Amino acid sequence: MDIQTSTENLFDHKADTYIVYLPTNNRPLSGETAIADQQLRGAISQARVNKLFHGKSGHFLEFPTPTRSKAKRIIVLEIEDKPDEININLLRTFMGTFSRQVRATKTDHVVMAPPAGAWKSLSDSDYGLAVAEGLILGLYKFNEHHTKKDTASKFDVTLLAKSRSQLAAISDGVTKGKILAESTNSARTLGNQPANFMTPTLMAQNAESLANKYNLECQVIEQDEAEQLGMGSYLSVAHGSVEPPKFIILKYHGLPRHGNYLTLIGKGITFDTGGISLKPAAGMEAMKWDMSGAAVVINAIAAIAQLKPKINVMAIAPCTENMPSGSATKPGDVFYAMDGQSIEVANTDAEGRLVLADGIAYARKNGATRIIDVATLTGAMGIALGNVRVGGFSNNTRLWNEFENASSATGEKYWRLPLDKEYHDQIKSDVADIKNTGGRGAGSITAAKFLEAFAGDTPWIHLDIAGVMNVNSTNGEWVKGMAGIPLRTLVQLALNRARS
Ligand code: BES
Ligand code: MN
Ligand code: ZN
């Protein structure tokens, strides 16, 4: 999909479909809608009189145009006229749903009248951002492995503006929205690929090609080098797999000097069987999404590289499968992380925290001054917060507040959970410094406490995305399959930090 902007008059545009807006109250028609009504010889007014409109935002009627029109049809989209209730998150969701309805009308080029009605209460750049994100996220489809593709049509969109200055603001929003939504869709595709099409090796190739495309520094630490670096915790997860593990590092330099990295670390388990602590068979296929964190941080830094903020960012994705085999880690085994801490692996299914421990340790040794890790870490997270909010943890309230602030206009939702020191008692080990499970109570918190032991005094946030890693039914900008949370919040945080 291509999204253009233009100041040309709607009815001078040669296109397939025009979109005009109808307020749901009974106000007289105005602007483009009034002109469309004239062209259609009062058909819109008549439809209103005949109560064919539903009086609900998002509902629309399609009118075939008279012979002289430069378009084939006019879609009249209803918008509730309640400016106080309209915000950027609602418009994005609304456009997500609308995008699929428009696709179903089999059009190839849509021109949208300038923002009207309640939408005018948004800034022009927020309007452009929300429309671009809603359309691109909403139309996402993963159908690579369907050999008989449904012929869902693709369409281009032109957004109209009333003035040059409005055009500039809308275009700014569209440009940013495109980058954010397309990066989210790329992350979604990494996750939606079955695990045999997204091994650690393929994750690394993908990161390398993004690095080439967007001029990022890329380094992939292979197994032998990881051994030399002492990444025993990360490597312990890979012992059972025939797929070589890949520890991926990407760097973006927006400042003249290297260092002082805002560091994004993503859990990259390309498939989680549980290892010797094997998971039950039912639903195990969902564990192809256990690399969602890695997919998000890799594509977040690619988006940052396109937006070019003045800040240094590092993305780290420790990638491996978690498999059972004769060489796999056994429950009770002890390993040493890169920072020297010893870990008793009480349960091989608590592998995410093991790869993140070395991810965090590596980051701290290599110039990270702020760390945000993103991980499908605990099933308990989905029990606590369901699939609505991401659970967040932090050792630094200032950083957390910045993060929450960055999230407010993204439609991605978070909730901070506690890290009281008492919870640490649950992960004390008889044989090592720490163990990787904390029993039944507060499973998400004890997982976070484990990570906190590696973050030390570096300002750090842990985001447990297990509950929201995938969407079960398509709605708004959310399409069934991998969600792509928290990519847009991470990018916004980097932009905000660069500005302040
Ligand atoms: N990848 C899983 C967590 C998960 C479960 C993510 C469901 C998304 C949906 C993680 O590696 C795991 O297995 N965690 C265990 C930890 C336990 C053994 C302490 C869990 O949550 O059961
Ligand atoms: Mn697991
Ligand atoms: Zn896992």
PDB file of N, CA and C and ligand atoms in Angstrom, residues 267 272-274 279 287 290 322 348-352 377, ligand 2:
ATOM      1  N   LYS A 267      14.002 -11.404  23.963  1.00  0.00           N
ATOM      2  CA  LYS A 267      14.105 -12.863  24.070  1.00  0.00           C
ATOM      3  C   LYS A 267      13.885 -13.483  22.689  1.00  0.00           C
ATOM      4  N   ASP A 272      10.103 -22.930  21.723  1.00  0.00           N
ATOM      5  CA  ASP A 272      10.256 -23.333  23.126  1.00  0.00           C
ATOM      6  C   ASP A 272       9.444 -24.609  23.393  1.00  0.00           C
ATOM      7  N   THR A 273      10.152 -25.747  23.383  1.00  0.00           N
ATOM      8  CA  THR A 273       9.473 -27.006  23.735  1.00  0.00           C
ATOM      9  C   THR A 273       9.412 -27.181  25.249  1.00  0.00           C
ATOM     10  N   GLY A 274      10.187 -26.367  25.967  1.00  0.00           N
ATOM     11  CA  GLY A 274      10.357 -26.557  27.400  1.00  0.00           C
ATOM     12  C   GLY A 274      11.660 -27.284  27.715  1.00  0.00           C
ATOM     13  N   LYS A 279       7.058 -29.253  27.677  1.00  0.00           N
ATOM     14  CA  LYS A 279       5.702 -28.690  27.758  1.00  0.00           C
ATOM     15  C   LYS A 279       4.683 -29.728  27.307  1.00  0.00           C
ATOM     16  N   MET A 287       4.403 -21.696  20.648  1.00  0.00           N
ATOM     17  CA  MET A 287       5.766 -21.357  21.093  1.00  0.00           C
ATOM     18  C   MET A 287       6.694 -20.968  19.938  1.00  0.00           C
ATOM     19  N   ASP A 290       7.797 -17.445  20.587  1.00  0.00           N
ATOM     20  CA  ASP A 290       8.617 -17.165  21.771  1.00  0.00           C
ATOM     21  C   ASP A 290       9.836 -16.299  21.432  1.00  0.00           C
ATOM     22  N   ASN A 322      14.837 -24.046  22.227  1.00  0.00           N
ATOM     23  CA  ASN A 322      14.895 -24.761  23.506  1.00  0.00           C
ATOM     24  C   ASN A 322      14.334 -26.163  23.265  1.00  0.00           C
ATOM     25  N   THR A 348      14.006 -26.471  33.016  1.00  0.00           N
ATOM     26  CA  THR A 348      14.567 -26.040  31.715  1.00  0.00           C
ATOM     27  C   THR A 348      13.559 -25.260  30.889  1.00  0.00           C
ATOM     28  N   ASP A 349      12.294 -25.229  31.341  1.00  0.00           N
ATOM     29  CA  ASP A 349      11.283 -24.435  30.631  1.00  0.00           C
ATOM     30  C   ASP A 349      11.331 -22.957  31.035  1.00  0.00           C
ATOM     31  N   ALA A 350      12.077 -22.637  32.075  1.00  0.00           N
ATOM     32  CA  ALA A 350      12.254 -21.220  32.437  1.00  0.00           C
ATOM     33  C   ALA A 350      13.536 -20.736  31.758  1.00  0.00           C
ATOM     34  N   GLU A 351      13.541 -20.838  30.415  1.00  0.00           N
ATOM     35  CA  GLU A 351      14.755 -20.585  29.630  1.00  0.00           C
ATOM     36  C   GLU A 351      14.915 -19.130  29.217  1.00  0.00           C
ATOM     37  N   GLY A 352      13.786 -18.411  29.173  1.00  0.00           N
ATOM     38  CA  GLY A 352      13.871 -17.027  28.703  1.00  0.00           C
ATOM     39  C   GLY A 352      14.797 -16.200  29.573  1.00  0.00           C
ATOM     40  N   LEU A 377       7.895 -14.055  28.696  1.00  0.00           N
ATOM     41  CA  LEU A 377       8.633 -14.737  29.753  1.00  0.00           C
ATOM     42  C   LEU A 377       7.837 -15.739  30.567  1.00  0.00           C
TER      43      LEU A 377
HETATM   44 MN    MN B   2       9.842 -21.981  28.464  1.00  0.00          MN
END
